PDB file of C-alpha atoms in Angstrom:
ATOM      1  CA  MET A   1     -35.633 -41.568 -42.651  1.00 46.00           C
ATOM      2  CA  ALA A   2     -36.657 -45.133 -43.660  1.00 43.00           C
ATOM      3  CA  LYS A   3     -33.119 -45.752 -44.914  1.00 46.00           C
ATOM      4  CA  ARG A   4     -31.624 -45.675 -41.378  1.00 49.00           C
ATOM      5  CA  THR A   5     -30.667 -49.162 -40.191  1.00 53.00           C
ATOM      6  CA  SER A   6     -32.407 -48.542 -36.958  1.00 89.00           C
ATOM      7  CA  TRP A   7     -35.616 -47.366 -38.483  1.00 93.00           C
ATOM      8  CA  LEU A   8     -38.338 -49.963 -39.150  1.00 94.00           C
ATOM      9  CA  GLU A   9     -41.705 -49.496 -41.063  1.00 94.00           C
ATOM     10  CA  TYR A  10     -44.468 -51.983 -40.948  1.00 93.00           C
ATOM     11  CA  ASP A  11     -48.226 -52.111 -41.560  1.00 92.00           C
ATOM     12  CA  TRP A  12     -50.837 -52.893 -38.825  1.00 91.00           C
ATOM     13  CA  ARG A  13     -54.241 -51.611 -37.812  1.00 89.00           C
ATOM     14  CA  LEU A  14     -55.113 -48.631 -35.648  1.00 91.00           C
ATOM     15  CA  GLU A  15     -58.739 -48.687 -34.183  1.00 87.00           C
ATOM     16  CA  GLY A  16     -59.752 -51.216 -36.768  1.00 82.00           C
ATOM     17  CA  ASP A  17     -58.361 -49.253 -39.872  1.00 88.00           C
ATOM     18  CA  ALA A  18     -55.375 -50.103 -41.885  1.00 90.00           C
ATOM     19  CA  ALA A  19     -52.319 -48.068 -40.802  1.00 94.00           C
ATOM     20  CA  HIS A  20     -48.552 -47.631 -41.594  1.00 95.00           C
ATOM     21  CA  PHE A  21     -46.166 -47.259 -38.810  1.00 97.00           C
ATOM     22  CA  GLY A  22     -42.587 -46.182 -38.523  1.00 97.00           C
ATOM     23  CA  VAL A  23     -40.349 -46.503 -35.397  1.00 97.00           C
ATOM     24  CA  GLU A  24     -36.879 -45.664 -34.365  1.00 96.00           C
ATOM     25  CA  LEU A  25     -35.758 -49.054 -32.958  1.00 94.00           C
ATOM     26  CA  SER A  26     -32.487 -47.667 -31.304  1.00 94.00           C
ATOM     27  CA  PHE A  27     -34.416 -45.689 -28.728  1.00 94.00           C
ATOM     28  CA  TYR A  28     -35.569 -48.917 -27.068  1.00 93.00           C
ATOM     29  CA  ARG A  29     -32.199 -49.497 -25.403  1.00 90.00           C
ATOM     30  CA  THR A  30     -32.374 -46.127 -23.510  1.00 91.00           C
ATOM     31  CA  ALA A  31     -36.079 -45.366 -23.212  1.00 93.00           C
ATOM     32  CA  PRO A  32     -37.637 -43.926 -21.236  1.00 95.00           C
ATOM     33  CA  ASP A  33     -35.186 -41.064 -21.272  1.00 94.00           C
ATOM     34  CA  GLU A  34     -35.740 -38.861 -18.317  1.00 94.00           C
ATOM     35  CA  LYS A  35     -34.095 -35.931 -20.125  1.00 94.00           C
ATOM     36  CA  ARG A  36     -36.778 -35.923 -22.688  1.00 96.00           C
ATOM     37  CA  PRO A  37     -40.165 -36.326 -20.816  1.00 96.00           C
ATOM     38  CA  LEU A  38     -42.269 -34.157 -23.204  1.00 97.00           C
ATOM     39  CA  LEU A  39     -44.173 -35.982 -25.989  1.00 97.00           C
ATOM     40  CA  CYS A  40     -44.794 -33.728 -29.030  1.00 97.00           C
ATOM     41  CA  TYR A  41     -47.162 -34.648 -31.907  1.00 97.00           C
ATOM     42  CA  PHE A  42     -46.420 -33.175 -35.355  1.00 98.00           C
ATOM     43  CA  CYS A  43     -49.405 -34.049 -37.622  1.00 98.00           C
ATOM     44  CA  CYS A  44     -49.373 -33.572 -41.345  1.00 97.00           C
ATOM     45  CA  GLN A  45     -52.786 -33.858 -43.082  1.00 97.00           C
ATOM     46  CA  THR A  46     -53.920 -33.153 -46.685  1.00 96.00           C
ATOM     47  CA  VAL A  47     -55.842 -29.958 -47.051  1.00 93.00           C
ATOM     48  CA  ASP A  48     -58.580 -31.586 -49.063  1.00 93.00           C
ATOM     49  CA  ASP A  49     -58.918 -34.699 -46.827  1.00 90.00           C
ATOM     50  CA  LYS A  50     -57.891 -36.861 -49.705  1.00 93.00           C
ATOM     51  CA  PRO A  51     -55.440 -39.749 -49.163  1.00 93.00           C
ATOM     52  CA  LEU A  52     -51.745 -38.819 -48.981  1.00 95.00           C
ATOM     53  CA  THR A  53     -49.950 -39.078 -52.373  1.00 95.00           C
ATOM     54  CA  PRO A  54     -46.274 -40.240 -52.657  1.00 95.00           C
ATOM     55  CA  LYS A  55     -45.361 -36.589 -53.293  1.00 96.00           C
ATOM     56  CA  LEU A  56     -46.984 -35.418 -50.058  1.00 96.00           C
ATOM     57  CA  ILE A  57     -45.580 -38.261 -48.071  1.00 97.00           C
ATOM     58  CA  LYS A  58     -42.123 -37.072 -49.203  1.00 97.00           C
ATOM     59  CA  ARG A  59     -43.042 -33.519 -48.066  1.00 97.00           C
ATOM     60  CA  ALA A  60     -44.025 -34.856 -44.745  1.00 97.00           C
ATOM     61  CA  GLU A  61     -40.794 -36.738 -44.351  1.00 97.00           C
ATOM     62  CA  ALA A  62     -38.923 -33.543 -45.381  1.00 97.00           C
ATOM     63  CA  LEU A  63     -40.854 -31.563 -42.606  1.00 97.00           C
ATOM     64  CA  ALA A  64     -39.946 -34.233 -40.025  1.00 97.00           C
ATOM     65  CA  LYS A  65     -36.254 -33.869 -40.925  1.00 96.00           C
ATOM     66  CA  VAL A  66     -36.469 -30.116 -40.473  1.00 97.00           C
ATOM     67  CA  CYS A  67     -38.096 -30.793 -37.068  1.00 97.00           C
ATOM     68  CA  ALA A  68     -35.428 -33.309 -36.121  1.00 96.00           C
ATOM     69  CA  ARG A  69     -32.558 -30.961 -37.131  1.00 96.00           C
ATOM     70  CA  ARG A  70     -34.005 -27.976 -35.241  1.00 96.00           C
ATOM     71  CA  THR A  71     -34.806 -29.880 -32.051  1.00 95.00           C
ATOM     72  CA  LYS A  72     -31.654 -31.981 -32.328  1.00 94.00           C
ATOM     73  CA  THR A  73     -33.609 -35.199 -31.735  1.00 94.00           C
ATOM     74  CA  ARG A  74     -34.960 -37.824 -34.209  1.00 94.00           C
ATOM     75  CA  PRO A  75     -38.598 -38.679 -34.281  1.00 97.00           C
ATOM     76  CA  ALA A  76     -39.553 -41.691 -32.145  1.00 97.00           C
ATOM     77  CA  GLY A  77     -41.791 -42.771 -35.003  1.00 97.00           C
ATOM     78  CA  PHE A  78     -44.952 -42.022 -36.973  1.00 98.00           C
ATOM     79  CA  VAL A  79     -48.317 -43.306 -37.667  1.00 98.00           C
ATOM     80  CA  GLU A  80     -49.971 -42.953 -41.090  1.00 97.00           C
ATOM     81  CA  THR A  81     -53.702 -43.464 -41.834  1.00 95.00           C
ATOM     82  CA  GLY A  82     -55.434 -42.347 -44.975  1.00 90.00           C
ATOM     83  CA  ASN A  83     -54.983 -38.532 -45.199  1.00 94.00           C
ATOM     84  CA  MET A  84     -52.575 -37.984 -42.445  1.00 96.00           C
ATOM     85  CA  ARG A  85     -49.163 -38.858 -41.102  1.00 98.00           C
ATOM     86  CA  GLN A  86     -48.324 -38.034 -37.439  1.00 98.00           C
ATOM     87  CA  TYR A  87     -44.856 -37.911 -36.163  1.00 98.00           C
ATOM     88  CA  TYR A  88     -43.947 -38.352 -32.460  1.00 98.00           C
ATOM     89  CA  PHE A  89     -40.928 -36.458 -30.852  1.00 98.00           C
ATOM     90  CA  TYR A  90     -39.798 -36.627 -27.330  1.00 97.00           C
ATOM     91  CA  THR A  91     -38.177 -33.398 -26.237  1.00 96.00           C
ATOM     92  CA  ALA A  92     -36.524 -31.928 -23.156  1.00 94.00           C
ATOM     93  CA  ASP A  93     -38.940 -29.039 -22.623  1.00 92.00           C
ATOM     94  CA  LYS A  94     -41.450 -26.650 -24.163  1.00 93.00           C
ATOM     95  CA  GLU A  95     -38.816 -25.138 -26.379  1.00 95.00           C
ATOM     96  CA  GLY A  96     -39.029 -28.286 -28.542  1.00 95.00           C
ATOM     97  CA  TYR A  97     -42.755 -27.902 -28.721  1.00 96.00           C
ATOM     98  CA  ASP A  98     -42.446 -24.303 -29.888  1.00 96.00           C
ATOM     99  CA  ILE A  99     -39.875 -25.233 -32.567  1.00 96.00           C
ATOM    100  CA  LEU A 100     -42.340 -27.819 -34.051  1.00 97.00           C
ATOM    101  CA  LYS A 101     -45.199 -25.313 -33.917  1.00 97.00           C
ATOM    102  CA  ALA A 102     -43.154 -22.737 -35.780  1.00 97.00           C
ATOM    103  CA  VAL A 103     -42.426 -25.288 -38.557  1.00 97.00           C
ATOM    104  CA  ALA A 104     -46.067 -26.267 -38.700  1.00 97.00           C
ATOM    105  CA  GLU A 105     -47.225 -22.626 -39.104  1.00 96.00           C
ATOM    106  CA  LYS A 106     -44.952 -21.918 -42.093  1.00 96.00           C
ATOM    107  CA  GLU A 107     -46.118 -25.025 -44.042  1.00 96.00           C
ATOM    108  CA  LYS A 108     -48.397 -24.456 -47.020  1.00 93.00           C
ATOM    109  CA  LYS A 109     -48.752 -27.653 -48.873  1.00 94.00           C
ATOM    110  CA  LEU A 110     -49.908 -29.706 -45.936  1.00 96.00           C
ATOM    111  CA  LEU A 111     -52.288 -28.828 -42.942  1.00 97.00           C
ATOM    112  CA  CYS A 112     -49.979 -29.259 -39.999  1.00 97.00           C
ATOM    113  CA  ARG A 113     -50.752 -29.061 -36.362  1.00 96.00           C
ATOM    114  CA  VAL A 114     -48.763 -29.710 -33.173  1.00 97.00           C
ATOM    115  CA  GLY A 115     -49.789 -31.084 -29.748  1.00 96.00           C
ATOM    116  CA  GLY A 116     -47.966 -32.323 -26.706  1.00 95.00           C
ATOM    117  CA  LYS A 117     -48.100 -33.797 -23.206  1.00 96.00           C
ATOM    118  CA  HIS A 118     -45.852 -34.935 -20.531  1.00 96.00           C
ATOM    119  CA  GLU A 119     -45.096 -38.602 -20.862  1.00 97.00           C
ATOM    120  CA  GLU A 120     -42.184 -39.628 -18.630  1.00 96.00           C
ATOM    121  CA  ASP A 121     -42.753 -43.295 -19.129  1.00 97.00           C
ATOM    122  CA  TRP A 122     -42.700 -43.098 -22.990  1.00 97.00           C
ATOM    123  CA  ALA A 123     -45.935 -45.126 -23.097  1.00 97.00           C
ATOM    124  CA  THR A 124     -46.689 -44.061 -26.769  1.00 97.00           C
ATOM    125  CA  TYR A 125     -43.314 -45.382 -27.886  1.00 97.00           C
ATOM    126  CA  PHE A 126     -43.607 -48.700 -26.093  1.00 96.00           C
ATOM    127  CA  LYS A 127     -47.455 -49.383 -26.647  1.00 95.00           C
ATOM    128  CA  LEU A 128     -48.188 -47.782 -29.966  1.00 96.00           C
ATOM    129  CA  LEU A 129     -45.013 -47.377 -32.039  1.00 97.00           C
ATOM    130  CA  TYR A 130     -42.596 -50.198 -31.056  1.00 96.00           C
ATOM    131  CA  PRO A 131     -43.669 -53.460 -32.625  1.00 94.00           C
ATOM    132  CA  SER A 132     -44.839 -56.351 -30.469  1.00 93.00           C
ATOM    133  CA  GLU A 133     -43.897 -59.889 -31.303  1.00 93.00           C
ATOM    134  CA  ILE A 134     -47.052 -60.176 -33.416  1.00 94.00           C
ATOM    135  CA  LYS A 135     -46.404 -56.844 -35.289  1.00 93.00           C
ATOM    136  CA  TYR A 136     -42.728 -57.684 -35.988  1.00 93.00           C
ATOM    137  CA  GLN A 137     -43.652 -61.183 -37.230  1.00 95.00           C
ATOM    138  CA  THR A 138     -45.660 -59.509 -40.065  1.00 93.00           C
ATOM    139  CA  VAL A 139     -42.463 -57.608 -41.092  1.00 93.00           C
ATOM    140  CA  LYS A 140     -40.644 -60.954 -41.294  1.00 95.00           C
ATOM    141  CA  ASN A 141     -43.552 -62.467 -43.142  1.00 96.00           C
ATOM    142  CA  ARG A 142     -43.285 -59.749 -45.775  1.00 95.00           C
ATOM    143  CA  GLU A 143     -39.545 -60.290 -46.164  1.00 95.00           C
ATOM    144  CA  GLN A 144     -39.859 -64.061 -46.425  1.00 96.00           C
ATOM    145  CA  ILE A 145     -42.649 -63.848 -49.023  1.00 97.00           C
ATOM    146  CA  LYS A 146     -40.661 -61.373 -51.009  1.00 95.00           C
ATOM    147  CA  LYS A 147     -37.652 -63.674 -51.103  1.00 96.00           C
ATOM    148  CA  LEU A 148     -39.676 -66.647 -52.173  1.00 96.00           C
ATOM    149  CA  HIS A 149     -41.362 -64.683 -54.886  1.00 95.00           C
ATOM    150  CA  THR A 150     -37.980 -63.465 -56.154  1.00 95.00           C
ATOM    151  CA  ILE A 151     -36.695 -67.013 -56.706  1.00 94.00           C
ATOM    152  CA  GLY A 152     -39.771 -67.900 -58.628  1.00 94.00           C
ATOM    153  CA  ASP A 153     -42.541 -68.986 -56.208  1.00 95.00           C
ATOM    154  CA  ASN A 154     -46.191 -68.698 -57.126  1.00 95.00           C
ATOM    155  CA  THR A 155     -47.178 -66.902 -53.899  1.00 95.00           C
ATOM    156  CA  GLU A 156     -50.859 -67.215 -54.716  1.00 94.00           C
ATOM    157  CA  ALA A 157     -50.720 -70.998 -54.920  1.00 95.00           C
ATOM    158  CA  THR A 158     -51.900 -72.927 -51.789  1.00 96.00           C
ATOM    159  CA  ARG A 159     -49.442 -75.357 -50.033  1.00 96.00           C
ATOM    160  CA  ARG A 160     -48.767 -76.565 -46.666  1.00 98.00           C
ATOM    161  CA  ILE A 161     -47.252 -74.024 -44.273  1.00 98.00           C
ATOM    162  CA  ASN A 162     -45.038 -75.388 -41.544  1.00 98.00           C
ATOM    163  CA  LEU A 163     -45.065 -73.352 -38.325  1.00 98.00           C
ATOM    164  CA  HIS A 164     -42.347 -74.134 -35.820  1.00 98.00           C
ATOM    165  CA  VAL A 165     -43.297 -73.310 -32.238  1.00 98.00           C
ATOM    166  CA  ALA A 166     -41.212 -73.796 -29.055  1.00 97.00           C
ATOM    167  CA  PHE A 167     -41.864 -73.959 -25.304  1.00 97.00           C
ATOM    168  CA  ARG A 168     -39.847 -74.157 -21.946  1.00 96.00           C
ATOM    169  CA  THR A 169     -41.379 -77.460 -20.964  1.00 96.00           C
ATOM    170  CA  GLU A 170     -42.836 -80.573 -22.434  1.00 96.00           C
ATOM    171  CA  GLN A 171     -46.075 -80.037 -20.504  1.00 97.00           C
ATOM    172  CA  GLN A 172     -46.458 -76.548 -22.119  1.00 97.00           C
ATOM    173  CA  ARG A 173     -45.889 -78.103 -25.531  1.00 97.00           C
ATOM    174  CA  LEU A 174     -48.465 -80.819 -25.038  1.00 97.00           C
ATOM    175  CA  MET A 175     -51.095 -78.290 -23.756  1.00 97.00           C
ATOM    176  CA  PHE A 176     -50.405 -76.099 -26.749  1.00 97.00           C
ATOM    177  CA  GLU A 177     -50.796 -78.968 -29.250  1.00 97.00           C
ATOM    178  CA  GLU A 178     -54.267 -79.744 -27.827  1.00 96.00           C
ATOM    179  CA  THR A 179     -55.202 -76.018 -28.095  1.00 97.00           C
ATOM    180  CA  ALA A 180     -53.835 -75.769 -31.543  1.00 97.00           C
ATOM    181  CA  ARG A 181     -55.627 -78.827 -32.726  1.00 97.00           C
ATOM    182  CA  ARG A 182     -58.963 -77.385 -31.573  1.00 96.00           C
ATOM    183  CA  ALA A 183     -58.079 -74.173 -33.470  1.00 96.00           C
ATOM    184  CA  GLY A 184     -57.818 -76.011 -36.628  1.00 95.00           C
ATOM    185  CA  PHE A 185     -54.086 -76.676 -36.955  1.00 97.00           C
ATOM    186  CA  ALA A 186     -52.601 -80.203 -37.840  1.00 97.00           C
ATOM    187  CA  ILE A 187     -49.962 -81.348 -35.477  1.00 97.00           C
ATOM    188  CA  GLY A 188     -46.662 -82.466 -36.746  1.00 96.00           C
ATOM    189  CA  ASP A 189     -43.545 -83.959 -35.111  1.00 94.00           C
ATOM    190  CA  ALA A 190     -42.035 -82.788 -31.915  1.00 95.00           C
ATOM    191  CA  GLU A 191     -38.669 -81.042 -32.178  1.00 94.00           C
ATOM    192  CA  TYR A 192     -35.793 -80.848 -29.619  1.00 93.00           C
ATOM    193  CA  ILE A 193     -34.022 -77.529 -29.783  1.00 91.00           C
ATOM    194  CA  SER A 194     -30.581 -77.690 -28.180  1.00 87.00           C
ATOM    195  CA  GLU A 195     -29.957 -73.976 -28.012  1.00 84.00           C
ATOM    196  CA  GLY A 196     -31.881 -71.347 -26.182  1.00 85.00           C
ATOM    197  CA  GLU A 197     -34.427 -71.322 -23.397  1.00 92.00           C
ATOM    198  CA  LEU A 198     -37.291 -72.964 -25.323  1.00 95.00           C
ATOM    199  CA  PRO A 199     -36.023 -76.586 -26.016  1.00 96.00           C
ATOM    200  CA  ASN A 200     -39.474 -78.174 -26.493  1.00 97.00           C
ATOM    201  CA  GLY A 201     -40.623 -77.644 -30.092  1.00 97.00           C
ATOM    202  CA  VAL A 202     -43.319 -78.698 -32.426  1.00 97.00           C
ATOM    203  CA  VAL A 203     -44.488 -78.121 -35.981  1.00 98.00           C
ATOM    204  CA  LEU A 204     -47.945 -77.120 -36.911  1.00 98.00           C
ATOM    205  CA  TYR A 205     -49.474 -77.539 -40.390  1.00 98.00           C
ATOM    206  CA  ARG A 206     -51.988 -75.392 -42.195  1.00 97.00           C
ATOM    207  CA  ILE A 207     -52.927 -75.055 -45.811  1.00 97.00           C
ATOM    208  CA  SER A 208     -52.557 -71.460 -47.086  1.00 97.00           C
ATOM    209  CA  THR A 209     -51.336 -69.283 -49.840  1.00 97.00           C
ATOM    210  CA  LEU A 210     -48.314 -66.971 -49.367  1.00 97.00           C
ATOM    211  CA  LYS A 211     -50.449 -63.827 -49.744  1.00 96.00           C
ATOM    212  CA  GLN A 212     -49.507 -61.371 -46.999  1.00 93.00           C
ATOM    213  CA  ASP A 213     -52.895 -61.279 -45.437  1.00 93.00           C
ATOM    214  CA  ASP A 214     -53.164 -65.050 -45.288  1.00 96.00           C
ATOM    215  CA  ILE A 215     -49.750 -65.622 -43.743  1.00 97.00           C
ATOM    216  CA  ASP A 216     -50.271 -62.801 -41.248  1.00 95.00           C
ATOM    217  CA  THR A 217     -53.632 -64.305 -40.189  1.00 95.00           C
ATOM    218  CA  LEU A 218     -51.864 -67.650 -39.594  1.00 96.00           C
ATOM    219  CA  THR A 219     -48.918 -66.221 -37.549  1.00 97.00           C
ATOM    220  CA  VAL A 220     -50.967 -63.946 -35.430  1.00 95.00           C
ATOM    221  CA  ARG A 221     -53.187 -66.859 -34.533  1.00 96.00           C
ATOM    222  CA  VAL A 222     -50.255 -69.092 -33.655  1.00 97.00           C
ATOM    223  CA  ILE A 223     -48.494 -66.416 -31.657  1.00 97.00           C
ATOM    224  CA  LYS A 224     -51.464 -65.685 -29.566  1.00 96.00           C
ATOM    225  CA  LEU A 225     -52.145 -69.390 -28.892  1.00 97.00           C
ATOM    226  CA  ALA A 226     -48.366 -69.951 -28.037  1.00 97.00           C
ATOM    227  CA  GLN A 227     -48.238 -66.939 -25.686  1.00 96.00           C
ATOM    228  CA  GLY A 228     -50.910 -68.592 -23.487  1.00 94.00           C
ATOM    229  CA  MET A 229     -48.372 -71.305 -22.759  1.00 95.00           C
ATOM    230  CA  GLU A 230     -45.287 -69.067 -22.630  1.00 95.00           C
ATOM    231  CA  GLY A 231     -44.224 -70.208 -26.060  1.00 96.00           C
ATOM    232  CA  ARG A 232     -43.031 -68.476 -29.175  1.00 96.00           C
ATOM    233  CA  LEU A 233     -43.315 -68.870 -32.941  1.00 97.00           C
ATOM    234  CA  LEU A 234     -39.739 -69.476 -34.088  1.00 96.00           C
ATOM    235  CA  TYR A 235     -40.199 -69.347 -37.815  1.00 96.00           C
ATOM    236  CA  TRP A 236     -42.309 -70.792 -40.665  1.00 98.00           C
ATOM    237  CA  ASP A 237     -41.290 -72.498 -43.861  1.00 97.00           C
ATOM    238  CA  CYS A 238     -42.915 -74.248 -46.839  1.00 97.00           C
ATOM    239  CA  ASN A 239     -42.247 -75.947 -50.129  1.00 95.00           C
ATOM    240  CA  ILE A 240     -41.764 -73.806 -53.244  1.00 94.00           C
ATOM    241  CA  VAL A 241     -44.502 -73.768 -55.927  1.00 95.00           C
ATOM    242  CA  PRO A 242     -42.915 -72.622 -59.169  1.00 94.00           C
ATOM    243  CA  ARG A 243     -44.946 -69.949 -60.941  1.00 87.00           C
ATOM    244  CA  SER A 244     -44.931 -72.231 -64.064  1.00 77.00           C
ATOM    245  CA  VAL A 245     -46.961 -74.785 -62.216  1.00 56.00           C
ATOM    246  CA  SER A 246     -50.681 -74.150 -62.057  1.00 48.00           C
ATOM    247  CA  LYS A 247     -51.776 -77.092 -59.969  1.00 49.00           C
ATOM    248  CA  ARG A 248     -53.207 -76.102 -56.549  1.00 48.00           C
ATOM    249  CA  TYR A 249     -51.902 -78.073 -53.463  1.00 43.00           C
TER     250      TYR A 249
END
């Protein structure tokens, strides 16, 4: 399922614990679907409470494919934490629930259980599975870090990270700059963006490595600060530090 172009997987936290998420992005355009108001949970858990192994994850994915084929609907997404992976299906009626339950009852390698509730507004899809701006930025961070590493960057080396943020008005930008300064960011040049609804940009500077956790911490902080002034983090960039160079910047 992860190979579908409309399927996205990302890491985030659930109730304070690390979690892995999957979501079918294509549903966003038509959700909520009034023809599928029943949310069904299909939970796959290890029988010994040990963490899921790659082999068992593949087993859970295979079970989800069986469920999708028999209910004739793709999963809206999943959440994986430690020893369990739970898939979410929106079905037309209880028949879909019964199909999932039948699949769960026949499974021997994983402990499977099924639950369900009416959810006409698809709140679970929008609030839990579909990535917010902050969540999706961590996906873009991972991709950018991977590209830099591929071309020889020493991602563990510290360097200046340039965070480009934009706002509708100059007043919002100026208010943001003061807030960002108090939060420990250095303020760079203002930028005029000729295209889009956010023409008033500014660059923030912060010293950091390119480790995923470090960059995610930076972007989460900036996005939250910018949202308070109706702004948006457009992108970040930095100088490349070759892996052959040991000096720290």
